[in-house]
Amino acid sequence: MAKIKAEYIWIDGHQPTSKLRSKTKIIDGPATALEDIPEWGFDGSSTMQAEGKNSDCMLKPVCFVPDPIREGDDILVMNEVRNADGTIHKSNMRATLSELADKYSDHEPWFGIEQEYTFFVGRSPLGWPDGGYPAPQGPFYCGVGADEVFGREIVEDHMDACVRAGIGLSGINAEVMPGQWEFQVGPLGALEVADQLWLSRWLLYRIAEDYGVNATLHPKPVKGDWNGAGAHTNFSTKSMRENGGMKVIEDACEKLGKKHDEHIAIYGAHNEERLTGLHETCSIHDFRYGVSDRGASIRIPMATANDGYGYLEDRRPAANMDPYQVCASLISTVCA
Ligand code: ADP
Ligand code: MN
Ligand code: MN
Ligand code: MN
């Protein structure tokens, strides 16, 4: 049996926003099924997941993809964290989503997540004059040319890597603030989109590392008259995608409005800096939905309104949200 490198990736216990961690295990390959990938452990006292005197945590593989960086038979392994006795660790948000996805599988929920992020070098966004500001926003969104777009080579590398890994990427674009970009994952089922979003975030950090650039998911990386970074979550159920779906979508928006505060509570830290009512957002204190309305909490895309069925876009989640929690909250509010 040939040896392969398996990069074990997991989510730590950092507060208020969890971070990604990873380490490499040499295992017997090739791995063709989850059963081929052993469970592993780590020191939870170094990841805010355990006390020093009882620090072993378990890594339980939940999905794997070809490693697009090391290539060959090497793999990236997404894990959930268990306690030493195998029970669900309190930082493990995937387990709840897994239960809900099972319980409401007949609704066939689909998600497409737009991940916005910002490249930084030192204290400035990539392409910004050191300690200063570029020209005001306007030309940068979907721009082209060395005066408007910064970091495209990293973005292209990341996109290629995601595609090689079999991640369900659906596109990329340069964003409104220079140095800010977006990629979209989905539409996919809840666990698939969330696992793949975490893997694609890991690839983003890892690839940018080779360029000496740091990608941040902070929802308001630069204060003032600059766009924040979100993770618009597009969501549909089977009945929303069928004739008459518009009514189901409106009912879903009404339900979401009643639970606005509960959703905001898990839609990402520092989101109040981003959801100000300016820069294509609705204030964090208000809830509104509307067709084509980019100033609403929830936008119903024009094509959905025209067809009478389709999906809704929850514009509230911040770029640093946890997709396990966001998908779980949408399923439990809308499908229950
Ligand atoms: P925007 O116009 O808001 O920038 P994007 O094109 O960036 O929109 O993202 C739209 C997302 O919606 C894509 O990720 C796509 O996969 C997703 N999507 C499309 N159809 C559905 C659907 N029926 N259910 C859930 N998500 C969907
Ligand atoms: Mn988009
Ligand atoms: Mn965007
Ligand atoms: Mn959007």
mmCIF file of C-alpha atoms and ligand atoms in Angstrom:
data_model
loop_
_atom_site.group_PDB
_atom_site.id
_atom_site.type_symbol
_atom_site.label_atom_id
_atom_site.label_comp_id
_atom_site.label_asym_id
_atom_site.label_seq_id
_atom_site.Cartn_x
_atom_site.Cartn_y
_atom_site.Cartn_z
ATOM 1 C CA MET A 1 0.000 0.000 0.000
ATOM 2 C CA ALA A 2 1.312 3.425 -0.922
ATOM 3 C CA LYS A 3 1.451 6.094 1.743
ATOM 4 C CA ILE A 4 -0.524 9.291 1.192
ATOM 5 C CA LYS A 5 -0.716 12.630 2.987
ATOM 6 C CA ALA A 6 -4.076 13.419 4.539
ATOM 7 C CA GLU A 7 -4.555 17.016 5.704
ATOM 8 C CA TYR A 8 -6.990 16.838 8.650
ATOM 9 C CA ILE A 9 -8.976 20.093 8.859
ATOM 10 C CA TRP A 10 -11.209 21.098 11.770
ATOM 11 C CA ILE A 11 -12.916 24.070 13.383
ATOM 12 C CA ASP A 12 -11.526 25.288 16.713
ATOM 13 C CA GLY A 13 -13.197 26.768 19.801
ATOM 14 C CA HIS A 14 -12.039 30.364 19.265
ATOM 15 C CA GLN A 15 -14.624 32.961 20.404
ATOM 16 C CA PRO A 16 -16.557 34.804 19.102
ATOM 17 C CA THR A 17 -15.500 33.423 15.701
ATOM 18 C CA SER A 18 -14.084 29.912 15.239
ATOM 19 C CA LYS A 19 -10.988 29.469 13.146
ATOM 20 C CA LEU A 20 -9.697 26.673 10.975
ATOM 21 C CA ARG A 21 -6.887 24.364 12.082
ATOM 22 C CA SER A 22 -5.175 21.533 10.240
ATOM 23 C CA LYS A 23 -2.375 19.018 10.509
ATOM 24 C CA THR A 24 -1.032 16.240 8.342
ATOM 25 C CA LYS A 25 -1.250 12.488 8.886
ATOM 26 C CA ILE A 26 0.551 9.980 6.694
ATOM 27 C CA ILE A 27 -1.862 7.110 6.084
ATOM 28 C CA ASP A 28 -2.187 4.075 3.845
ATOM 29 C CA GLY A 29 -3.685 5.040 0.506
ATOM 30 C CA PRO A 30 -5.395 5.430 -1.744
ATOM 31 C CA ALA A 31 -8.437 6.470 0.290
ATOM 32 C CA THR A 32 -11.608 5.642 -1.598
ATOM 33 C CA ALA A 33 -14.163 5.798 1.225
ATOM 34 C CA LEU A 34 -14.479 7.499 4.621
ATOM 35 C CA GLU A 35 -13.786 4.120 6.282
ATOM 36 C CA ASP A 36 -10.253 4.236 4.810
ATOM 37 C CA ILE A 37 -9.477 7.382 6.850
ATOM 38 C CA PRO A 38 -8.723 6.783 10.537
ATOM 39 C CA GLU A 39 -9.994 8.902 13.387
ATOM 40 C CA TRP A 40 -7.311 11.052 14.966
ATOM 41 C CA GLY A 41 -6.762 13.313 17.970
ATOM 42 C CA PHE A 42 -5.328 16.687 18.909
ATOM 43 C CA ASP A 43 -4.464 18.837 21.892
ATOM 44 C CA GLY A 44 -7.685 20.698 22.640
ATOM 45 C CA SER A 45 -5.968 22.917 25.205
ATOM 46 C CA SER A 46 -4.213 24.726 22.337
ATOM 47 C CA THR A 47 -7.429 25.338 20.373
ATOM 48 C CA MET A 48 -9.762 26.557 23.126
ATOM 49 C CA GLN A 49 -11.489 23.175 23.123
ATOM 50 C CA ALA A 50 -10.235 21.625 26.371
ATOM 51 C CA GLU A 51 -8.603 22.244 29.734
ATOM 52 C CA GLY A 52 -4.895 21.460 30.077
ATOM 53 C CA LYS A 53 -5.293 18.467 32.370
ATOM 54 C CA ASN A 54 -7.760 16.605 30.151
ATOM 55 C CA SER A 55 -6.905 17.869 26.746
ATOM 56 C CA ASP A 56 -7.465 15.081 24.211
ATOM 57 C CA CYS A 57 -10.095 15.766 21.561
ATOM 58 C CA MET A 58 -11.071 13.433 18.738
ATOM 59 C CA LEU A 59 -11.100 14.213 15.012
ATOM 60 C CA LYS A 60 -13.816 12.279 13.235
ATOM 61 C CA PRO A 61 -13.578 12.477 9.415
ATOM 62 C CA VAL A 62 -16.876 13.542 7.821
ATOM 63 C CA CYS A 63 -15.879 14.096 4.195
ATOM 64 C CA PHE A 64 -12.766 14.238 2.023
ATOM 65 C CA VAL A 65 -11.700 15.605 -1.352
ATOM 66 C CA PRO A 66 -8.586 15.274 -3.526
ATOM 67 C CA ASP A 67 -5.871 17.645 -2.242
ATOM 68 C CA PRO A 68 -5.478 20.114 -5.137
ATOM 69 C CA ILE A 69 -2.226 21.498 -3.711
ATOM 70 C CA ARG A 70 -0.255 18.315 -3.018
ATOM 71 C CA GLU A 71 -2.062 16.395 -5.782
ATOM 72 C CA GLY A 72 -1.546 12.685 -6.520
ATOM 73 C CA ASP A 73 -3.591 10.561 -4.107
ATOM 74 C CA ASP A 74 -3.227 13.060 -1.259
ATOM 75 C CA ILE A 75 -6.462 14.281 0.322
ATOM 76 C CA LEU A 76 -8.046 17.037 2.399
ATOM 77 C CA VAL A 77 -10.205 15.641 5.185
ATOM 78 C CA MET A 78 -12.930 17.677 6.875
ATOM 79 C CA ASN A 79 -13.499 16.573 10.475
ATOM 80 C CA GLU A 80 -15.920 17.128 13.280
ATOM 81 C CA VAL A 81 -14.656 17.393 16.822
ATOM 82 C CA ARG A 82 -15.685 14.802 19.421
ATOM 83 C CA ASN A 83 -14.832 14.479 23.073
ATOM 84 C CA ALA A 84 -12.378 11.743 24.038
ATOM 85 C CA ASP A 85 -15.347 9.416 24.750
ATOM 86 C CA GLY A 86 -16.794 9.979 21.270
ATOM 87 C CA THR A 87 -19.670 12.248 22.332
ATOM 88 C CA ILE A 88 -20.320 15.507 20.450
ATOM 89 C CA HIS A 89 -17.949 18.319 21.505
ATOM 90 C CA LYS A 90 -19.696 21.588 22.426
ATOM 91 C CA SER A 91 -17.892 23.435 19.617
ATOM 92 C CA ASN A 92 -19.245 20.941 17.072
ATOM 93 C CA MET A 93 -22.045 22.709 15.194
ATOM 94 C CA ARG A 94 -22.158 20.182 12.381
ATOM 95 C CA ALA A 95 -23.880 17.536 14.478
ATOM 96 C CA THR A 96 -27.017 19.696 14.927
ATOM 97 C CA LEU A 97 -27.177 20.491 11.224
ATOM 98 C CA SER A 98 -26.797 16.812 10.422
ATOM 99 C CA GLU A 99 -29.835 15.975 12.602
ATOM 100 C CA LEU A 100 -31.960 18.753 11.081
ATOM 101 C CA ALA A 101 -30.963 17.875 7.515
ATOM 102 C CA ASP A 102 -32.098 14.305 8.223
ATOM 103 C CA LYS A 103 -35.321 15.324 9.903
ATOM 104 C CA TYR A 104 -36.387 17.662 7.077
ATOM 105 C CA SER A 105 -34.851 15.789 4.138
ATOM 106 C CA ASP A 106 -38.269 15.537 2.430
ATOM 107 C CA HIS A 107 -38.174 19.370 2.023
ATOM 108 C CA GLU A 108 -34.972 18.945 -0.036
ATOM 109 C CA PRO A 109 -33.333 22.200 1.142
ATOM 110 C CA TRP A 110 -30.710 23.690 -1.191
ATOM 111 C CA PHE A 111 -28.200 26.392 -0.333
ATOM 112 C CA GLY A 112 -25.921 28.633 -2.399
ATOM 113 C CA ILE A 113 -23.524 30.735 -0.303
ATOM 114 C CA GLU A 114 -21.756 33.851 -1.592
ATOM 115 C CA GLN A 115 -18.517 34.094 0.376
ATOM 116 C CA GLU A 116 -17.066 37.611 0.378
ATOM 117 C CA TYR A 117 -13.562 38.183 1.769
ATOM 118 C CA THR A 118 -10.777 40.761 1.783
ATOM 119 C CA PHE A 119 -7.077 40.327 1.096
ATOM 120 C CA PHE A 120 -4.705 42.084 3.484
ATOM 121 C CA VAL A 121 -0.979 42.668 3.457
ATOM 122 C CA GLY A 122 0.061 43.872 6.885
ATOM 123 C CA ARG A 123 -2.513 46.435 8.023
ATOM 124 C CA SER A 124 -3.786 47.462 4.588
ATOM 125 C CA PRO A 125 -6.057 45.747 2.087
ATOM 126 C CA LEU A 126 -4.152 44.375 -0.907
ATOM 127 C CA GLY A 127 -3.512 47.098 -3.496
ATOM 128 C CA TRP A 128 -4.154 50.011 -1.101
ATOM 129 C CA PRO A 129 -1.447 52.616 -0.641
ATOM 130 C CA ASP A 130 0.436 51.939 2.604
ATOM 131 C CA GLY A 131 -1.444 53.660 5.430
ATOM 132 C CA GLY A 132 -3.694 55.476 2.933
ATOM 133 C CA TYR A 133 -6.805 55.072 0.829
ATOM 134 C CA PRO A 134 -7.457 54.280 -2.841
ATOM 135 C CA ALA A 135 -9.940 56.165 -5.029
ATOM 136 C CA PRO A 136 -13.540 56.021 -3.736
ATOM 137 C CA GLN A 137 -15.636 52.924 -4.477
ATOM 138 C CA GLY A 138 -17.333 52.728 -7.845
ATOM 139 C CA PRO A 139 -15.208 51.139 -10.554
ATOM 140 C CA PHE A 140 -13.917 48.125 -8.639
ATOM 141 C CA TYR A 141 -16.924 45.752 -8.608
ATOM 142 C CA CYS A 142 -16.344 43.183 -11.386
ATOM 143 C CA GLY A 143 -13.555 45.472 -12.608
ATOM 144 C CA VAL A 144 -10.643 44.708 -14.891
ATOM 145 C CA GLY A 145 -7.191 46.250 -15.109
ATOM 146 C CA ALA A 146 -4.228 46.719 -12.814
ATOM 147 C CA ASP A 147 -5.621 50.009 -11.455
ATOM 148 C CA GLU A 148 -8.895 48.386 -10.328
ATOM 149 C CA VAL A 149 -8.298 44.777 -9.423
ATOM 150 C CA PHE A 150 -5.874 43.418 -6.844
ATOM 151 C CA GLY A 151 -5.023 39.769 -6.214
ATOM 152 C CA ARG A 152 -6.542 38.167 -9.286
ATOM 153 C CA GLU A 153 -3.704 35.621 -9.527
ATOM 154 C CA ILE A 154 -4.564 34.344 -6.042
ATOM 155 C CA VAL A 155 -8.265 34.241 -6.868
ATOM 156 C CA GLU A 156 -7.606 32.250 -10.065
ATOM 157 C CA ASP A 157 -5.360 29.804 -8.187
ATOM 158 C CA HIS A 158 -8.024 29.359 -5.535
ATOM 159 C CA MET A 159 -10.779 28.815 -8.103
ATOM 160 C CA ASP A 160 -8.693 26.198 -9.948
ATOM 161 C CA ALA A 161 -7.889 24.444 -6.678
ATOM 162 C CA CYS A 162 -11.576 24.307 -5.656
ATOM 163 C CA VAL A 163 -12.588 22.901 -9.028
ATOM 164 C CA ARG A 164 -9.809 20.269 -8.901
ATOM 165 C CA ALA A 165 -10.959 19.303 -5.408
ATOM 166 C CA GLY A 166 -14.498 18.786 -6.676
ATOM 167 C CA ILE A 167 -15.929 21.608 -4.560
ATOM 168 C CA GLY A 168 -19.237 22.885 -5.973
ATOM 169 C CA LEU A 169 -18.013 26.384 -6.765
ATOM 170 C CA SER A 170 -20.433 28.290 -8.994
ATOM 171 C CA GLY A 171 -18.435 31.467 -9.662
ATOM 172 C CA ILE A 172 -16.198 34.312 -8.467
ATOM 173 C CA ASN A 173 -16.204 38.096 -8.802
ATOM 174 C CA ALA A 174 -14.248 41.163 -7.709
ATOM 175 C CA GLU A 175 -16.200 43.134 -5.096
ATOM 176 C CA VAL A 176 -17.145 46.774 -4.506
ATOM 177 C CA MET A 177 -14.207 47.575 -2.182
ATOM 178 C CA PRO A 178 -10.777 47.199 -3.814
ATOM 179 C CA GLY A 179 -9.000 44.078 -2.519
ATOM 180 C CA GLN A 180 -12.356 42.437 -1.764
ATOM 181 C CA TRP A 181 -13.593 39.390 -3.658
ATOM 182 C CA GLU A 182 -16.361 36.805 -3.636
ATOM 183 C CA PHE A 183 -16.772 33.155 -4.524
ATOM 184 C CA GLN A 184 -20.016 31.193 -4.490
ATOM 185 C CA VAL A 185 -20.542 27.589 -3.402
ATOM 186 C CA GLY A 186 -23.748 25.749 -4.342
ATOM 187 C CA PRO A 187 -26.540 25.159 -4.799
ATOM 188 C CA LEU A 188 -26.025 22.046 -2.699
ATOM 189 C CA GLY A 189 -27.671 20.269 0.228
ATOM 190 C CA ALA A 190 -27.055 21.672 3.706
ATOM 191 C CA LEU A 191 -24.183 19.454 4.888
ATOM 192 C CA GLU A 192 -22.528 19.491 1.469
ATOM 193 C CA VAL A 193 -22.568 23.277 1.138
ATOM 194 C CA ALA A 194 -21.339 23.813 4.700
ATOM 195 C CA ASP A 195 -18.531 21.220 4.543
ATOM 196 C CA GLN A 196 -17.447 22.536 1.148
ATOM 197 C CA LEU A 197 -17.558 26.176 2.247
ATOM 198 C CA TRP A 198 -15.227 25.385 5.163
ATOM 199 C CA LEU A 199 -12.901 23.445 2.828
ATOM 200 C CA SER A 200 -12.872 26.286 0.294
ATOM 201 C CA ARG A 201 -12.085 28.775 3.090
ATOM 202 C CA TRP A 202 -9.176 26.588 4.160
ATOM 203 C CA LEU A 203 -7.910 26.506 0.549
ATOM 204 C CA LEU A 204 -8.227 30.288 0.337
ATOM 205 C CA TYR A 205 -6.085 30.859 3.441
ATOM 206 C CA ARG A 206 -3.600 28.179 2.372
ATOM 207 C CA ILE A 207 -3.128 29.459 -1.180
ATOM 208 C CA ALA A 208 -2.962 33.135 -0.168
ATOM 209 C CA GLU A 209 -0.284 32.102 2.370
ATOM 210 C CA ASP A 210 2.044 31.236 -0.543
ATOM 211 C CA TYR A 211 1.622 34.820 -1.808
ATOM 212 C CA GLY A 212 2.325 36.327 1.615
ATOM 213 C CA VAL A 213 -1.264 37.577 1.685
ATOM 214 C CA ASN A 214 -3.860 37.117 4.420
ATOM 215 C CA ALA A 215 -7.535 36.610 3.556
ATOM 216 C CA THR A 216 -9.891 37.914 6.250
ATOM 217 C CA LEU A 217 -13.602 37.235 6.697
ATOM 218 C CA HIS A 218 -14.120 40.224 8.993
ATOM 219 C CA PRO A 219 -17.541 41.722 8.108
ATOM 220 C CA LYS A 220 -16.237 45.315 8.186
ATOM 221 C CA PRO A 221 -12.511 45.161 7.499
ATOM 222 C CA VAL A 222 -12.222 48.903 6.849
ATOM 223 C CA LYS A 223 -14.364 51.358 8.827
ATOM 224 C CA GLY A 224 -16.155 54.203 7.085
ATOM 225 C CA ASP A 225 -17.500 54.517 3.575
ATOM 226 C CA TRP A 226 -16.335 51.110 2.384
ATOM 227 C CA ASN A 227 -18.448 48.023 1.751
ATOM 228 C CA GLY A 228 -18.462 45.295 4.374
ATOM 229 C CA ALA A 229 -18.132 41.585 3.628
ATOM 230 C CA GLY A 230 -21.121 39.256 3.804
ATOM 231 C CA ALA A 231 -22.086 35.677 3.119
ATOM 232 C CA HIS A 232 -25.459 36.033 1.392
ATOM 233 C CA THR A 233 -27.195 32.704 1.820
ATOM 234 C CA ASN A 234 -29.486 31.663 -1.015
ATOM 235 C CA PHE A 235 -32.038 29.113 0.098
ATOM 236 C CA SER A 236 -34.839 27.059 -1.394
ATOM 237 C CA THR A 237 -36.957 24.038 -0.613
ATOM 238 C CA LYS A 238 -38.592 21.686 -3.092
ATOM 239 C CA SER A 239 -41.951 23.483 -2.876
ATOM 240 C CA MET A 240 -40.275 26.889 -3.442
ATOM 241 C CA ARG A 241 -38.766 25.538 -6.652
ATOM 242 C CA GLU A 242 -42.112 24.299 -8.010
ATOM 243 C CA ASN A 243 -45.118 26.119 -9.487
ATOM 244 C CA GLY A 244 -46.708 28.263 -6.785
ATOM 245 C CA GLY A 245 -43.353 28.516 -5.016
ATOM 246 C CA MET A 246 -43.599 32.307 -4.674
ATOM 247 C CA LYS A 247 -46.279 31.888 -1.995
ATOM 248 C CA VAL A 248 -44.057 29.434 -0.098
ATOM 249 C CA ILE A 249 -41.165 31.924 -0.326
ATOM 250 C CA GLU A 250 -43.329 34.762 1.048
ATOM 251 C CA ASP A 251 -44.511 32.522 3.911
ATOM 252 C CA ALA A 252 -40.851 31.694 4.637
ATOM 253 C CA CYS A 253 -39.990 35.422 4.742
ATOM 254 C CA GLU A 254 -42.811 36.032 7.234
ATOM 255 C CA LYS A 255 -41.509 33.214 9.467
ATOM 256 C CA LEU A 256 -37.962 34.563 9.213
ATOM 257 C CA GLY A 257 -39.168 38.033 10.209
ATOM 258 C CA LYS A 258 -40.599 36.658 13.471
ATOM 259 C CA LYS A 259 -37.226 35.140 14.377
ATOM 260 C CA HIS A 260 -35.001 37.991 13.190
ATOM 261 C CA ASP A 261 -33.120 38.374 16.487
ATOM 262 C CA GLU A 262 -32.458 34.649 16.842
ATOM 263 C CA HIS A 263 -30.987 34.563 13.347
ATOM 264 C CA ILE A 264 -28.898 37.695 13.831
ATOM 265 C CA ALA A 265 -27.473 36.155 17.014
ATOM 266 C CA ILE A 266 -25.727 33.435 14.996
ATOM 267 C CA TYR A 267 -25.114 35.286 11.705
ATOM 268 C CA GLY A 268 -21.540 36.296 12.616
ATOM 269 C CA ALA A 269 -19.702 38.501 15.124
ATOM 270 C CA HIS A 270 -19.307 42.259 14.477
ATOM 271 C CA ASN A 271 -22.162 42.106 11.952
ATOM 272 C CA GLU A 272 -23.608 45.313 13.468
ATOM 273 C CA GLU A 273 -20.653 47.170 11.924
ATOM 274 C CA ARG A 274 -21.761 45.918 8.497
ATOM 275 C CA LEU A 275 -25.581 45.933 8.670
ATOM 276 C CA THR A 276 -25.947 49.713 8.955
ATOM 277 C CA GLY A 277 -28.594 50.354 6.301
ATOM 278 C CA LEU A 278 -25.892 51.723 3.986
ATOM 279 C CA HIS A 279 -23.753 49.901 1.399
ATOM 280 C CA GLU A 280 -26.507 47.602 0.099
ATOM 281 C CA THR A 281 -27.586 46.401 3.548
ATOM 282 C CA CYS A 282 -30.657 46.647 5.762
ATOM 283 C CA SER A 283 -30.102 47.878 9.328
ATOM 284 C CA ILE A 284 -29.487 45.071 11.817
ATOM 285 C CA HIS A 285 -32.463 46.407 13.831
ATOM 286 C CA ASP A 286 -34.965 46.078 10.959
ATOM 287 C CA PHE A 287 -36.381 43.200 8.972
ATOM 288 C CA ARG A 288 -37.677 43.710 5.441
ATOM 289 C CA TYR A 289 -38.069 41.517 2.403
ATOM 290 C CA GLY A 290 -38.714 42.465 -1.175
ATOM 291 C CA VAL A 291 -38.271 41.609 -4.840
ATOM 292 C CA SER A 292 -34.897 42.727 -6.254
ATOM 293 C CA ASP A 293 -34.290 44.824 -3.116
ATOM 294 C CA ARG A 294 -30.611 44.893 -2.163
ATOM 295 C CA GLY A 295 -31.452 47.137 0.780
ATOM 296 C CA ALA A 296 -33.689 44.440 2.308
ATOM 297 C CA SER A 297 -32.812 41.708 4.814
ATOM 298 C CA ILE A 298 -34.142 39.158 2.334
ATOM 299 C CA ARG A 299 -34.152 39.681 -1.394
ATOM 300 C CA ILE A 300 -36.392 37.695 -3.691
ATOM 301 C CA PRO A 301 -34.459 37.593 -6.980
ATOM 302 C CA MET A 302 -36.180 39.135 -9.995
ATOM 303 C CA ALA A 303 -36.112 35.849 -11.907
ATOM 304 C CA THR A 304 -37.891 34.124 -9.002
ATOM 305 C CA ALA A 305 -40.642 36.779 -8.961
ATOM 306 C CA ASN A 306 -41.013 36.571 -12.754
ATOM 307 C CA ASP A 307 -41.166 32.764 -12.829
ATOM 308 C CA GLY A 308 -43.348 32.523 -9.728
ATOM 309 C CA TYR A 309 -40.941 30.037 -8.114
ATOM 310 C CA GLY A 310 -37.242 29.779 -7.210
ATOM 311 C CA TYR A 311 -35.350 30.816 -4.070
ATOM 312 C CA LEU A 312 -34.732 33.589 -1.558
ATOM 313 C CA GLU A 313 -31.505 35.379 -0.667
ATOM 314 C CA ASP A 314 -30.874 35.991 3.036
ATOM 315 C CA ARG A 315 -28.508 38.983 2.867
ATOM 316 C CA ARG A 316 -27.926 39.212 6.621
ATOM 317 C CA PRO A 317 -25.178 36.606 7.310
ATOM 318 C CA ALA A 318 -21.707 38.123 7.738
ATOM 319 C CA ALA A 319 -18.670 36.809 5.869
ATOM 320 C CA ASN A 320 -17.390 35.186 9.087
ATOM 321 C CA MET A 321 -20.570 33.213 9.782
ATOM 322 C CA ASP A 322 -20.543 29.474 10.453
ATOM 323 C CA PRO A 323 -22.470 27.787 7.613
ATOM 324 C CA TYR A 324 -23.375 24.857 9.891
ATOM 325 C CA GLN A 325 -25.274 27.253 12.151
ATOM 326 C CA VAL A 326 -26.751 29.434 9.407
ATOM 327 C CA CYS A 327 -28.074 26.472 7.398
ATOM 328 C CA ALA A 328 -29.448 24.874 10.578
ATOM 329 C CA SER A 329 -31.296 28.069 11.552
ATOM 330 C CA LEU A 330 -32.841 28.481 8.081
ATOM 331 C CA ILE A 331 -34.042 24.879 8.023
ATOM 332 C CA SER A 332 -35.454 25.031 11.521
ATOM 333 C CA THR A 333 -37.260 28.370 11.015
ATOM 334 C CA VAL A 334 -38.594 27.720 7.519
ATOM 335 C CA CYS A 335 -39.234 23.958 7.436
ATOM 336 C CA ALA A 336 -40.615 23.471 10.943
HETATM 337 P P1 ADP B 1 -25.949 37.878 -6.454
HETATM 338 O O1 ADP B 1 -26.745 38.410 -7.601
HETATM 339 O O2 ADP B 1 -26.671 38.049 -5.149
HETATM 340 O O3 ADP B 1 -24.544 38.383 -6.418
HETATM 341 P P2 ADP B 1 -24.725 35.234 -7.004
HETATM 342 O O4 ADP B 1 -24.786 34.885 -8.439
HETATM 343 O O5 ADP B 1 -23.438 35.707 -6.471
HETATM 344 O O6 ADP B 1 -25.931 36.286 -6.694
HETATM 345 O O7 ADP B 1 -25.156 33.991 -6.119
HETATM 346 C C1 ADP B 1 -26.364 33.351 -6.261
HETATM 347 C C2 ADP B 1 -26.269 31.994 -5.602
HETATM 348 O O8 ADP B 1 -27.565 31.401 -5.567
HETATM 349 C C3 ADP B 1 -25.362 30.999 -6.310
HETATM 350 O O9 ADP B 1 -24.452 30.481 -5.372
HETATM 351 C C4 ADP B 1 -26.314 29.899 -6.759
HETATM 352 O O10 ADP B 1 -25.689 28.669 -6.654
HETATM 353 C C5 ADP B 1 -27.436 30.022 -5.734
HETATM 354 N N1 ADP B 1 -28.710 29.448 -6.175
HETATM 355 C C6 ADP B 1 -29.224 29.429 -7.418
HETATM 356 N N2 ADP B 1 -30.412 28.791 -7.434
HETATM 357 C C7 ADP B 1 -30.649 28.390 -6.154
HETATM 358 C C8 ADP B 1 -31.712 27.672 -5.514
HETATM 359 N N3 ADP B 1 -32.788 27.238 -6.194
HETATM 360 N N4 ADP B 1 -31.611 27.443 -4.185
HETATM 361 C C9 ADP B 1 -30.552 27.888 -3.484
HETATM 362 N N5 ADP B 1 -29.533 28.563 -4.036
HETATM 363 C C10 ADP B 1 -29.564 28.815 -5.356
HETATM 364 MN MN MN B 2 -22.866 37.537 -5.493
HETATM 365 MN MN MN B 3 -21.224 40.178 -3.289
HETATM 366 MN MN MN B 4 -25.947 38.335 -3.181
#
